[in-house]
């Protein structure tokens, strides 16, 4: 399996289930993502599940649908709470498969 990617079961990412993995120098986890329904426009579109050290499936983050301020294009962000990890989802490099989304990390905002 390719790391830092999520493979969804449909190109309709907002409503699709998926699985993948995220690897950094400090953690390495396999994840499952499940869509959730909410009338709240600020709610995540997916919950992110990982495995505890004992192998239990636990919620560890979420995926949110956002809109680019400049272009108005929709995009998705991902957060893994326990590790303070944030990333955007985007088409994986050298891939024509819209169901395969790369997890593109970005660091926390620095205090001003």
Coordinates of C-alpha atoms in Angstrom, one line a residue:
X1 CA 0.0 0.0 0.0
X2 CA 1.2 3.5 -0.8
X3 CA 1.7 5.7 2.3
X4 CA 0.1 9.1 2.7
X5 CA -2.8 8.2 0.5
X6 CA -6.4 7.3 0.9
X7 CA -8.2 5.1 -1.6
X8 CA -11.9 5.8 -1.6
X9 CA -14.6 3.4 -2.9
X10 CA -16.0 6.1 -5.3
X11 CA -14.8 9.3 -7.0
X12 CA -17.7 11.1 -5.0
X13 CA -15.2 11.7 -2.2
X14 CA -17.7 13.5 0.0
X15 CA -19.9 10.4 0.3
X16 CA -17.3 7.6 -0.1
X17 CA -15.7 5.3 2.4
X18 CA -12.0 4.8 2.2
X19 CA -8.8 3.4 3.7
X20 CA -5.2 4.3 3.6
X21 CA -2.1 5.1 5.7
X22 CA -0.2 8.1 7.0
X23 CA 3.5 7.8 7.8
X24 CA 5.7 10.5 9.2
X25 CA 9.0 10.4 11.2
X26 CA 7.0 10.3 14.4
X27 CA 4.0 8.0 13.6
X28 CA 2.8 5.4 11.1
X29 CA -0.9 4.5 11.1
X30 CA -3.4 2.7 8.9
X31 CA -6.7 4.6 8.7
X32 CA -10.3 4.0 7.7
X33 CA -12.5 6.9 6.7
X34 CA -16.3 6.8 6.9
X35 CA -18.7 9.5 5.7
X36 CA -21.0 11.1 8.2
X37 CA -24.2 13.1 7.6
X38 CA -24.9 16.4 9.3
X39 CA -27.0 19.5 8.7
X40 CA -24.2 21.6 10.2
X41 CA -22.1 23.1 7.4
X42 CA -19.1 23.2 9.8
X43 CA -19.3 19.5 10.6
X44 CA -16.7 17.1 9.1
X45 CA -17.7 15.0 6.1
X46 CA -15.9 12.0 7.4
X47 CA -14.6 10.5 10.6
X48 CA -11.1 9.1 10.6
X49 CA -10.5 5.8 12.4
X50 CA -7.2 4.3 13.4
X51 CA -6.1 1.3 15.6
X52 CA -5.1 1.6 19.2
X53 CA -2.0 -0.2 20.5
X54 CA -4.3 -3.0 21.5
X55 CA -5.8 -3.1 18.0
X56 CA -9.1 -1.5 18.8
X57 CA -10.7 0.8 16.1
X58 CA -10.9 4.3 17.5
X59 CA -11.9 7.7 16.1
X60 CA -8.8 9.8 15.8
X61 CA -9.7 12.6 13.4
X62 CA -11.8 14.0 10.7
X63 CA -12.1 15.2 7.1
X64 CA -13.7 18.5 6.3
X65 CA -14.8 20.0 3.0
X66 CA -13.5 23.5 2.5
X67 CA -13.7 26.1 -0.2
X68 CA -10.7 28.0 -1.7
X69 CA -11.1 31.7 -0.9
X70 CA -9.6 32.8 -4.3
X71 CA -11.0 30.3 -6.8
X72 CA -14.1 29.0 -4.9
X73 CA -13.0 25.5 -5.7
X74 CA -13.8 22.8 -3.1
X75 CA -11.1 20.8 -1.4
X76 CA -10.8 18.5 1.6
X77 CA -8.6 18.7 4.7
X78 CA -7.7 16.0 7.2
X79 CA -6.7 16.1 10.8
X80 CA -5.3 13.4 13.1
X81 CA -5.8 14.8 16.6
X82 CA -3.4 12.8 18.7
X83 CA -0.5 13.7 16.5
X84 CA -1.4 17.3 15.7
X85 CA -1.3 16.3 12.0
X86 CA -3.0 18.3 9.3
X87 CA -3.1 17.8 5.6
X88 CA -5.0 18.5 2.4
X89 CA -6.3 15.8 0.1
X90 CA -5.4 16.0 -3.5
X91 CA -5.0 13.8 -6.6
X92 CA -2.1 11.5 -6.1
X93 CA 0.9 12.2 -8.3
X94 CA 1.1 10.4 -11.6
X95 CA -2.4 9.0 -11.1
X96 CA -5.5 9.2 -13.3
X97 CA -7.6 7.5 -10.5
X98 CA -9.8 10.1 -8.9
X99 CA -10.5 7.7 -6.0
X100 CA -6.9 7.8 -4.9
X101 CA -6.2 10.9 -2.9
X102 CA -2.8 11.9 -1.6
X103 CA -2.5 13.3 1.9
X104 CA -0.4 16.4 1.6
X105 CA 0.8 17.5 5.1
X106 CA 1.0 21.0 6.2
X107 CA 2.3 22.3 9.5
X108 CA 0.4 24.1 12.3
X109 CA 0.0 27.8 12.0
X110 CA 2.6 29.7 13.8
X111 CA 1.6 32.1 16.6
X112 CA 1.8 35.8 15.5

